Tab-separated table of C-alpha atoms and ligand atoms in Angstrom:
chain	number	residue	atom	x	y	z
A	265	MET	CA	-26.137	89.097	-9.121
A	266	GLN	CA	-27.970	87.268	-6.433
A	267	THR	CA	-26.875	83.765	-5.613
A	268	THR	CA	-29.275	81.318	-4.077
A	269	VAL	CA	-28.138	78.213	-2.322
A	270	GLU	CA	-30.203	75.070	-2.277
A	271	PRO	CA	-30.729	73.845	1.317
A	272	ALA	CA	-29.270	70.431	0.473
A	273	THR	CA	-25.940	71.934	-0.470
A	274	VAL	CA	-25.605	74.202	2.542
A	275	LYS	CA	-22.625	73.096	4.546
A	276	THR	CA	-23.089	73.099	8.302
A	277	MET	CA	-20.660	73.529	11.158
A	278	VAL	CA	-20.630	70.885	13.875
A	279	THR	CA	-23.413	71.659	16.340
A	280	ASP	CA	-23.954	70.363	19.854
A	281	GLU	CA	-27.039	68.579	18.550
A	282	MET	CA	-24.950	66.699	15.943
A	283	ILE	CA	-22.475	65.736	18.648
A	284	ARG	CA	-25.248	64.523	20.918
A	285	LYS	CA	-26.818	62.457	18.142
A	286	ALA	CA	-23.518	60.943	17.028
A	287	PRO	CA	-22.865	57.411	18.306
A	288	LYS	CA	-19.997	57.494	20.796
A	289	VAL	CA	-17.586	55.130	22.524
A	290	GLU	CA	-16.451	55.652	26.113
A	291	LEU	CA	-13.303	53.911	27.387
A	292	HIS	CA	-12.559	55.715	30.665
A	293	ASP	CA	-15.532	56.239	32.969
A	294	HIS	CA	-15.354	55.580	36.727
A	295	LEU	CA	-18.480	54.010	38.206
A	296	ASP	CA	-18.043	55.913	41.477
A	297	GLY	CA	-17.387	59.189	39.624
A	298	GLY	CA	-20.618	59.236	37.643
A	299	VAL	CA	-23.351	58.446	40.168
A	300	ARG	CA	-26.594	60.413	39.795
A	301	PRO	CA	-26.850	63.020	42.587
A	302	SER	CA	-30.491	62.000	43.202
A	303	THR	CA	-29.340	58.397	43.718
A	304	ILE	CA	-26.641	59.463	46.176
A	305	LEU	CA	-29.311	61.326	48.153
A	306	ASP	CA	-31.725	58.346	48.067
A	307	LEU	CA	-29.078	55.895	49.218
A	308	ALA	CA	-27.702	58.260	51.874
A	309	ARG	CA	-31.217	58.739	53.277
A	310	GLU	CA	-31.735	54.958	53.413
A	311	LYS	CA	-28.646	54.528	55.539
A	312	ARG	CA	-29.142	57.763	57.512
A	313	MET	CA	-25.856	59.105	56.255
A	314	GLU	CA	-25.253	62.845	56.598
A	315	LEU	CA	-24.496	64.725	53.379
A	316	PRO	CA	-23.479	68.390	53.239
A	317	ILE	CA	-26.430	69.260	50.950
A	318	ASP	CA	-29.824	67.692	50.381
A	319	ASP	CA	-31.004	68.661	46.905
A	320	PRO	CA	-29.586	67.005	43.766
A	321	GLU	CA	-28.549	70.140	41.889
A	322	SER	CA	-26.687	71.726	44.785
A	323	LEU	CA	-25.092	68.381	45.587
A	324	ALA	CA	-23.840	68.075	41.991
A	325	ALA	CA	-22.451	71.637	42.188
A	326	TRP	CA	-20.775	70.781	45.492
A	327	PHE	CA	-19.013	67.813	43.853
A	328	HIS	CA	-17.846	69.983	40.932
A	329	ARG	CA	-16.442	72.643	43.213
A	330	GLY	CA	-14.576	69.994	45.213
A	331	ALA	CA	-13.085	68.523	42.027
A	332	ASP	CA	-11.983	71.808	40.487
A	333	ARG	CA	-9.012	72.625	42.742
A	334	LYS	CA	-5.967	71.936	40.516
A	335	SER	CA	-4.868	68.875	42.457
A	336	LEU	CA	-5.480	65.192	41.779
A	337	ALA	CA	-5.411	64.416	45.523
A	338	LEU	CA	-8.121	67.047	46.186
A	339	TYR	CA	-10.086	65.928	43.106
A	340	LEU	CA	-10.236	62.424	44.552
A	341	GLU	CA	-11.706	63.580	47.908
A	342	GLY	CA	-15.306	63.632	46.657
A	343	PHE	CA	-15.199	59.900	45.985
A	344	ALA	CA	-15.397	59.136	49.715
A	345	HIS	CA	-19.044	60.273	49.551
A	346	THR	CA	-20.060	58.249	46.509
A	347	ILE	CA	-18.197	55.151	47.690
A	348	ALA	CA	-19.914	55.420	51.098
A	349	VAL	CA	-23.320	54.796	49.480
A	350	MET	CA	-22.010	51.966	47.242
A	351	GLN	CA	-21.646	49.280	49.916
A	352	THR	CA	-24.551	46.918	49.210
A	353	PRO	CA	-25.316	44.709	46.192
A	354	GLU	CA	-28.580	46.616	45.632
A	355	ALA	CA	-26.827	49.998	45.567
A	356	LEU	CA	-24.097	48.774	43.200
A	357	GLU	CA	-26.587	47.133	40.854
A	358	ARG	CA	-28.743	50.246	40.764
A	359	ILE	CA	-25.813	52.581	40.114
A	360	ALA	CA	-24.348	50.341	37.401
A	361	GLY	CA	-27.741	50.106	35.678
A	362	GLU	CA	-28.282	53.857	35.849
A	363	THR	CA	-24.780	54.462	34.501
A	364	VAL	CA	-25.639	52.526	31.332
A	365	GLU	CA	-28.968	54.386	31.046
A	366	ASP	CA	-27.220	57.758	31.361
A	367	LEU	CA	-24.640	56.814	28.747
A	368	ALA	CA	-27.409	55.600	26.417
A	369	ALA	CA	-29.166	58.959	26.813
A	370	ASP	CA	-25.951	60.564	25.514
A	371	ASN	CA	-25.852	58.098	22.575
A	372	VAL	CA	-22.863	56.159	23.829
A	373	VAL	CA	-23.105	52.751	22.125
A	374	TYR	CA	-20.177	50.993	23.799
A	375	ALA	CA	-18.682	51.812	27.198
A	376	GLU	CA	-15.900	50.498	29.376
A	377	ILE	CA	-16.774	51.277	32.981
A	378	ARG	CA	-14.187	50.917	35.723
A	379	PHE	CA	-14.157	50.755	39.492
A	380	ALA	CA	-12.080	49.430	42.410
A	381	PRO	CA	-13.894	46.474	44.037
A	382	ILE	CA	-11.758	46.699	47.190
A	383	GLN	CA	-13.489	49.960	48.142
A	384	HIS	CA	-16.877	48.306	48.492
A	385	LEU	CA	-16.258	45.820	51.309
A	386	LYS	CA	-17.129	48.093	54.241
A	387	GLU	CA	-20.558	46.573	54.945
A	388	GLY	CA	-19.845	42.893	54.557
A	389	MET	CA	-19.728	42.152	50.814
A	390	ASN	CA	-16.814	40.121	49.491
A	391	LEU	CA	-15.013	40.869	46.224
A	392	GLU	CA	-17.046	38.372	44.180
A	393	LEU	CA	-20.387	39.760	45.405
A	394	VAL	CA	-19.218	43.278	44.549
A	395	VAL	CA	-18.230	42.382	40.977
A	396	GLU	CA	-21.358	40.300	40.407
A	397	ALA	CA	-23.639	43.120	41.604
A	398	VAL	CA	-22.005	45.592	39.211
A	399	LEU	CA	-22.182	43.121	36.323
A	400	ARG	CA	-25.893	42.506	37.035
A	401	GLY	CA	-26.522	46.252	36.885
A	402	LEU	CA	-24.564	46.680	33.649
A	403	GLU	CA	-26.393	43.735	32.100
A	404	ARG	CA	-29.734	45.204	33.133
A	405	GLY	CA	-28.721	48.520	31.608
A	406	LYS	CA	-27.698	46.774	28.398
A	407	ALA	CA	-31.013	44.900	28.209
A	408	ALA	CA	-32.908	48.175	28.619
A	409	THR	CA	-30.850	50.310	26.213
A	410	GLY	CA	-28.789	48.124	23.877
A	411	VAL	CA	-25.563	49.797	25.065
A	412	GLU	CA	-22.735	47.262	25.108
A	413	TYR	CA	-20.194	47.372	27.880
A	414	GLY	CA	-16.973	46.002	29.312
A	415	LEU	CA	-16.009	46.236	32.983
A	416	ILE	CA	-12.474	47.143	34.057
A	417	LEU	CA	-11.369	46.306	37.601
A	418	CYS	CA	-9.018	48.789	39.272
A	419	ALA	CA	-6.420	48.209	41.921
A	420	MET	CA	-5.409	51.256	43.982
A	421	ARG	CA	-1.911	52.701	43.800
A	422	ASP	CA	-1.607	53.323	47.532
A	423	GLN	CA	-2.701	49.832	48.484
A	424	ASP	CA	-0.692	46.761	49.278
A	425	ALA	CA	0.722	44.951	46.239
A	426	ALA	CA	-0.852	41.686	47.476
A	427	VAL	CA	-4.309	43.283	47.196
A	428	SER	CA	-3.542	44.360	43.623
A	429	LEU	CA	-2.669	40.773	42.742
A	430	GLU	CA	-5.966	39.624	44.220
A	431	ILE	CA	-7.838	42.155	42.058
A	432	ALA	CA	-5.893	41.005	38.989
A	433	GLU	CA	-6.944	37.409	39.716
A	434	LEU	CA	-10.529	38.576	40.174
A	435	ALA	CA	-10.458	40.344	36.800
A	436	VAL	CA	-9.225	37.221	35.014
A	437	ALA	CA	-11.761	35.034	36.872
A	438	TYR	CA	-14.606	37.146	35.430
A	439	ARG	CA	-13.259	37.524	31.900
A	440	GLU	CA	-16.029	35.384	30.410
A	441	ARG	CA	-18.712	37.352	32.244
A	442	GLY	CA	-18.065	40.947	31.229
A	443	VAL	CA	-14.738	41.966	32.756
A	444	VAL	CA	-12.396	43.108	29.990
A	445	GLY	CA	-9.327	44.496	31.725
A	446	PHE	CA	-7.311	45.651	34.718
A	447	ASP	CA	-6.249	49.163	35.753
A	448	ILE	CA	-4.450	50.870	38.561
A	449	ALA	CA	-5.947	54.136	39.835
A	450	GLY	CA	-5.577	56.626	42.687
A	451	ASP	CA	-3.060	59.354	43.382
A	452	GLU	CA	-0.014	58.984	41.135
A	453	PHE	CA	2.432	61.048	43.138
A	454	GLY	CA	4.639	58.847	45.326
A	455	HIS	CA	2.837	55.659	44.232
A	456	PRO	CA	4.641	54.224	41.195
A	457	PRO	CA	2.850	51.373	39.375
A	458	LYS	CA	5.991	49.204	39.398
A	459	ARG	CA	5.250	48.396	43.062
A	460	HIS	CA	2.361	46.278	41.752
A	461	LEU	CA	4.392	44.261	39.295
A	462	ASP	CA	3.077	40.842	40.372
A	463	ALA	CA	-0.443	41.911	39.477
A	464	PHE	CA	0.571	43.127	36.022
A	465	GLN	CA	2.664	40.035	35.411
A	466	TYR	CA	-0.312	37.854	36.338
A	467	ILE	CA	-2.543	39.690	33.837
A	468	ARG	CA	0.072	39.378	31.094
A	469	ASN	CA	0.618	35.687	31.789
A	470	ARG	CA	-3.117	35.167	31.344
A	471	ASN	CA	-3.168	37.088	28.028
A	472	PHE	CA	-5.451	39.745	29.487
A	473	ASN	CA	-5.714	43.535	29.126
A	474	ILE	CA	-4.042	46.359	31.029
A	475	THR	CA	-4.674	50.079	31.112
A	476	ILE	CA	-2.862	52.287	33.622
A	477	HIS	CA	-3.529	55.840	34.827
A	478	ALA	CA	-0.243	57.570	34.028
A	479	GLY	CA	1.101	60.960	33.030
A	480	GLU	CA	-1.696	62.751	34.860
A	481	ALA	CA	-0.101	63.928	38.117
A	482	PHE	CA	3.371	62.699	37.182
A	483	GLY	CA	5.566	63.051	34.114
A	484	PRO	CA	6.832	60.819	31.273
A	485	GLU	CA	8.677	58.536	33.714
A	486	SER	CA	5.305	57.297	34.963
A	487	ILE	CA	4.104	56.601	31.405
A	488	TRP	CA	7.361	54.805	30.607
A	489	GLN	CA	6.921	52.587	33.684
A	490	ALA	CA	3.304	51.864	32.796
A	491	VAL	CA	4.169	50.715	29.285
A	492	GLN	CA	7.648	49.224	29.571
A	493	ILE	CA	7.656	47.822	33.116
A	494	CYS	CA	3.994	47.025	33.676
A	495	GLY	CA	2.952	46.203	30.093
A	496	ALA	CA	0.049	48.653	29.710
A	497	HIS	CA	-1.879	48.275	26.441
A	498	ARG	CA	-3.517	51.672	26.939
A	499	ILE	CA	-2.674	54.750	28.970
A	500	GLY	CA	-5.190	56.589	31.121
A	501	HIS	CA	-4.555	60.297	30.326
A	502	GLY	CA	-0.908	60.457	29.181
A	503	THR	CA	-1.276	64.235	29.397
A	504	ARG	CA	2.254	64.905	30.570
A	505	LEU	CA	3.890	63.010	27.712
A	506	ILE	CA	4.117	66.520	26.268
A	507	GLU	CA	7.237	66.903	28.456
A	508	ASP	CA	8.907	64.326	26.194
A	509	MET	CA	8.470	66.465	23.057
A	510	VAL	CA	9.607	69.757	21.605
A	511	THR	CA	6.636	71.516	20.004
A	512	HIS	CA	5.880	74.757	18.236
A	513	GLY	CA	2.142	75.486	18.206
A	514	THR	CA	0.562	72.194	17.176
A	515	ARG	CA	3.694	71.231	15.210
A	516	ILE	CA	6.122	68.738	16.690
A	517	GLU	CA	9.794	69.625	16.245
A	518	LYS	CA	11.232	66.659	18.100
A	519	LEU	CA	9.856	63.584	19.806
A	520	GLY	CA	11.616	61.800	22.637
A	521	SER	CA	12.135	58.047	22.270
A	522	LEU	CA	9.161	57.279	24.546
A	523	SER	CA	6.833	59.476	22.490
A	524	ASN	CA	8.054	57.848	19.295
A	525	TYR	CA	7.539	54.410	20.790
A	526	LEU	CA	3.964	55.188	21.883
A	527	ARG	CA	3.053	56.651	18.499
A	528	ASP	CA	4.757	53.879	16.524
A	529	ARG	CA	3.031	51.186	18.574
A	530	ARG	CA	-0.346	52.935	18.337
A	531	ILE	CA	-0.725	52.914	22.130
A	532	PRO	CA	-4.097	54.555	22.875
A	533	PHE	CA	-4.352	57.506	25.270
A	534	GLU	CA	-7.656	57.844	27.107
A	535	MET	CA	-7.770	61.659	27.303
A	536	CYS	CA	-10.116	63.549	29.608
A	537	LEU	CA	-10.159	67.293	28.935
A	538	SER	CA	-12.387	68.568	31.761
A	539	SER	CA	-10.862	66.300	34.376
A	540	ASN	CA	-7.317	67.297	33.358
A	541	THR	CA	-7.962	71.005	33.692
A	542	GLN	CA	-9.668	70.477	37.058
A	543	THR	CA	-6.834	68.388	38.516
A	544	GLY	CA	-4.214	70.715	37.046
A	545	ALA	CA	-2.715	68.022	34.762
A	546	ALA	CA	-3.262	70.663	32.050
A	547	GLU	CA	-3.291	74.370	32.775
A	548	SER	CA	-6.190	75.205	30.483
A	549	LEU	CA	-8.216	73.666	27.690
A	550	ASP	CA	-6.437	75.754	25.078
A	551	SER	CA	-3.055	74.514	26.247
A	552	HIS	CA	-4.191	70.886	26.650
A	553	PRO	CA	-1.843	68.662	24.619
A	554	PHE	CA	-4.738	66.633	23.163
A	555	ASN	CA	-4.682	68.725	20.002
A	556	ILE	CA	-0.927	68.291	19.485
A	557	TYR	CA	-1.210	64.535	19.939
A	558	TYR	CA	-4.239	64.278	17.656
A	559	ARG	CA	-2.811	66.424	14.846
A	560	ASN	CA	0.413	64.435	14.882
A	561	GLY	CA	-0.921	60.931	14.588
A	562	PHE	CA	-1.016	59.698	18.176
A	563	ARG	CA	-3.818	57.253	18.928
A	564	VAL	CA	-5.940	59.474	21.170
A	565	VAL	CA	-9.449	58.912	22.431
A	566	LEU	CA	-11.765	61.338	24.260
A	567	CYS	CA	-13.257	60.160	27.562
A	568	THR	CA	-15.117	61.653	30.530
A	569	ASP	CA	-13.225	60.197	33.534
A	570	ASN	CA	-15.908	61.179	36.097
A	571	ARG	CA	-19.156	62.570	34.763
A	572	LEU	CA	-20.408	63.752	38.153
A	573	MET	CA	-17.177	65.159	39.627
A	574	SER	CA	-16.137	66.789	36.366
A	575	ASP	CA	-19.656	67.976	35.448
A	576	THR	CA	-19.432	66.465	32.000
A	577	SER	CA	-20.687	63.942	29.464
A	578	LEU	CA	-18.949	62.457	26.439
A	579	SER	CA	-20.904	64.871	24.224
A	580	HIS	CA	-19.664	67.746	26.353
A	581	GLU	CA	-16.036	66.585	26.000
A	582	PHE	CA	-16.442	66.469	22.204
A	583	SER	CA	-18.111	69.854	22.260
A	584	LEU	CA	-15.131	71.296	24.151
A	585	ALA	CA	-12.752	69.741	21.624
A	586	VAL	CA	-14.762	71.212	18.721
A	587	LYS	CA	-14.699	74.681	20.289
A	588	HIS	CA	-11.079	74.720	21.394
A	589	PHE	CA	-9.413	72.624	18.694
A	590	ASN	CA	-11.681	73.108	15.659
A	591	LEU	CA	-12.614	69.471	15.301
A	592	THR	CA	-14.815	68.652	12.324
A	593	PHE	CA	-17.547	66.022	12.185
A	594	ARG	CA	-15.047	63.747	10.442
A	595	ASP	CA	-12.665	64.202	13.394
A	596	ILE	CA	-15.430	63.167	15.789
A	597	GLU	CA	-16.070	60.053	13.714
A	598	LYS	CA	-12.354	59.280	13.530
A	599	LEU	CA	-11.886	59.661	17.296
A	600	THR	CA	-14.882	57.416	17.884
A	601	ILE	CA	-13.534	54.736	15.550
A	602	ASN	CA	-10.126	55.105	17.258
A	603	ALA	CA	-11.856	54.462	20.581
A	604	MET	CA	-13.619	51.371	19.273
A	605	LYS	CA	-10.388	50.037	17.751
A	606	SER	CA	-8.759	50.525	21.168
A	607	ALA	CA	-11.493	48.794	23.190
A	608	PHE	CA	-10.663	45.690	25.209
A	609	ILE	CA	-13.431	43.481	23.807
A	610	HIS	CA	-12.355	40.990	21.167
A	611	TYR	CA	-11.412	42.070	17.645
A	612	ASP	CA	-14.448	40.571	15.918
A	613	GLU	CA	-16.814	42.381	18.287
A	614	ARG	CA	-15.006	45.680	17.727
A	615	VAL	CA	-15.237	45.268	13.969
A	616	ARG	CA	-18.946	44.473	14.239
A	617	ILE	CA	-19.662	47.652	16.233
A	618	ILE	CA	-17.583	49.787	13.851
A	619	TYR	CA	-19.233	48.494	10.663
A	620	ASP	CA	-22.760	47.696	11.868
A	621	ILE	CA	-23.334	50.635	14.218
A	622	LEU	CA	-20.796	53.459	14.041
A	623	LYS	CA	-20.215	53.877	10.306
A	624	PRO	CA	-23.883	53.621	9.225
A	625	ARG	CA	-24.993	56.061	11.916
A	626	TYR	CA	-22.285	58.599	11.071
A	627	ALA	CA	-23.191	58.281	7.386
A	628	LYS	CA	-26.838	58.978	8.201
A	629	ILE	CA	-26.066	62.103	10.252
A	630	ARG	CA	-23.714	63.269	7.501
A	631	GLU	CA	-26.501	62.863	4.955
A	632	GLU	CA	-28.981	64.736	7.132
A	633	THR	CA	-26.722	67.626	8.086
A	634	ASN	CA	-24.126	67.984	5.313
A	635	PRO	CA	-21.203	69.024	7.528
A	636	TYR	CA	-18.140	70.860	6.131
A	637	ASP	CA	-15.919	67.843	6.666
B	833	ZN	ZN1	-9.527	57.998	35.712
C-alpha cells in the first residue's frame, strides 16, 4: 500500500535557513573582534597604516588563521590590528553602527556588545569620548535596524587595578545611556580577577551588573573567584568548569560544589564554540562541554565572542550546535529565551522582548516549517 503524506504534516529537520531566520540574542560579542575587513582596510588606508594584506577576503582569512592556534594569548594578537584603526570618534561610531547592521542581517534582535575603552586613547580621545562615540554608533544602528542593544565596558586583566576601577566608574556613569554592565577581559593565565576587587566592589555597591571571562584559559578556580570573590552575575565561557564534574557521555555522575552552586543559582554561561576550539579551551567541537551543561540543566547561552577572528556568526554557532549536539528547533528557541532572560537590561524590557518578539517569531517559523520538535 502506498502512503502519501500531506505537505503540511511533513516534519522538517532544522535547516541553516531556519536558524538564520530565527530571532536571536547575542550576549558576548567584542566590538574589536567583529569589525568588517573592508572597514579595517578603509580606515587603515586613511591613516596610512600598513596591513599585511590589502583585500577584504584575504584579510579576513589572515585574521582567522591567526586566531586558530590553540592559545588564548595567540588568539588575542590579531586585536592589535583592529584596535589600531579604532582610535577616532568617527571610526568607533562607524564600527559600532556597522556591528548592529551585521547583527541585524543575521536576525539578532538584542545584542550586548563589549569593548575595553582604555585601548582607544592612543590618538587623543578620553574615556568619555570613546564611550560616547560607540554609543552614538550603536544608537544609529538601532535606528536603522530596530536591533536593541546594551553596551558592556571591559577592564583588562593585565592592567593596573586603578584603571579597572576607573572603567567601573565609567560604566556606572553611563548606565542611563546604554551601558548595561562591566567585564574583565584579556589573557586569563597569570592575571586573576581578584586583583581588580575594588572595581567589582564599586559595581556591586552601585547595584550594577558584572560578567567575567573565566574558565577559558584557566580552570574552575578562576570561575570560583569570578563568582564568589568578584560577584559575577554571568560567566564568559565557563568551559573548564567541566573539570569540576565527573561525567559519562553527556550524563553527569557527580558535580563538584562549585558546579552545583552555579546550576542551582542559574548563573548563565556565555558559551562560544568556535572561539573555544580555536583558543584550545576545548579540544574539539564534539568534546566541547556545552552539550553536557545544556542537557543537565545549566543556564547556557550560545555566543560568537569575535565574529571576525573566529570566522563566525550567531547563526553559524547555532548551526554547529545543531550538527554536533543534535539540537532541535525547540532547543534553539529555549537557548534564545535563556539568553534573553540572562541579559543585563531591566526585567520588564527582557519580558517585553521575549513575549512581543521572540515567542511570536518562533511560533511563526514553527508554523511555516513544521519542525520535528
Ligand atoms: Zn570574550
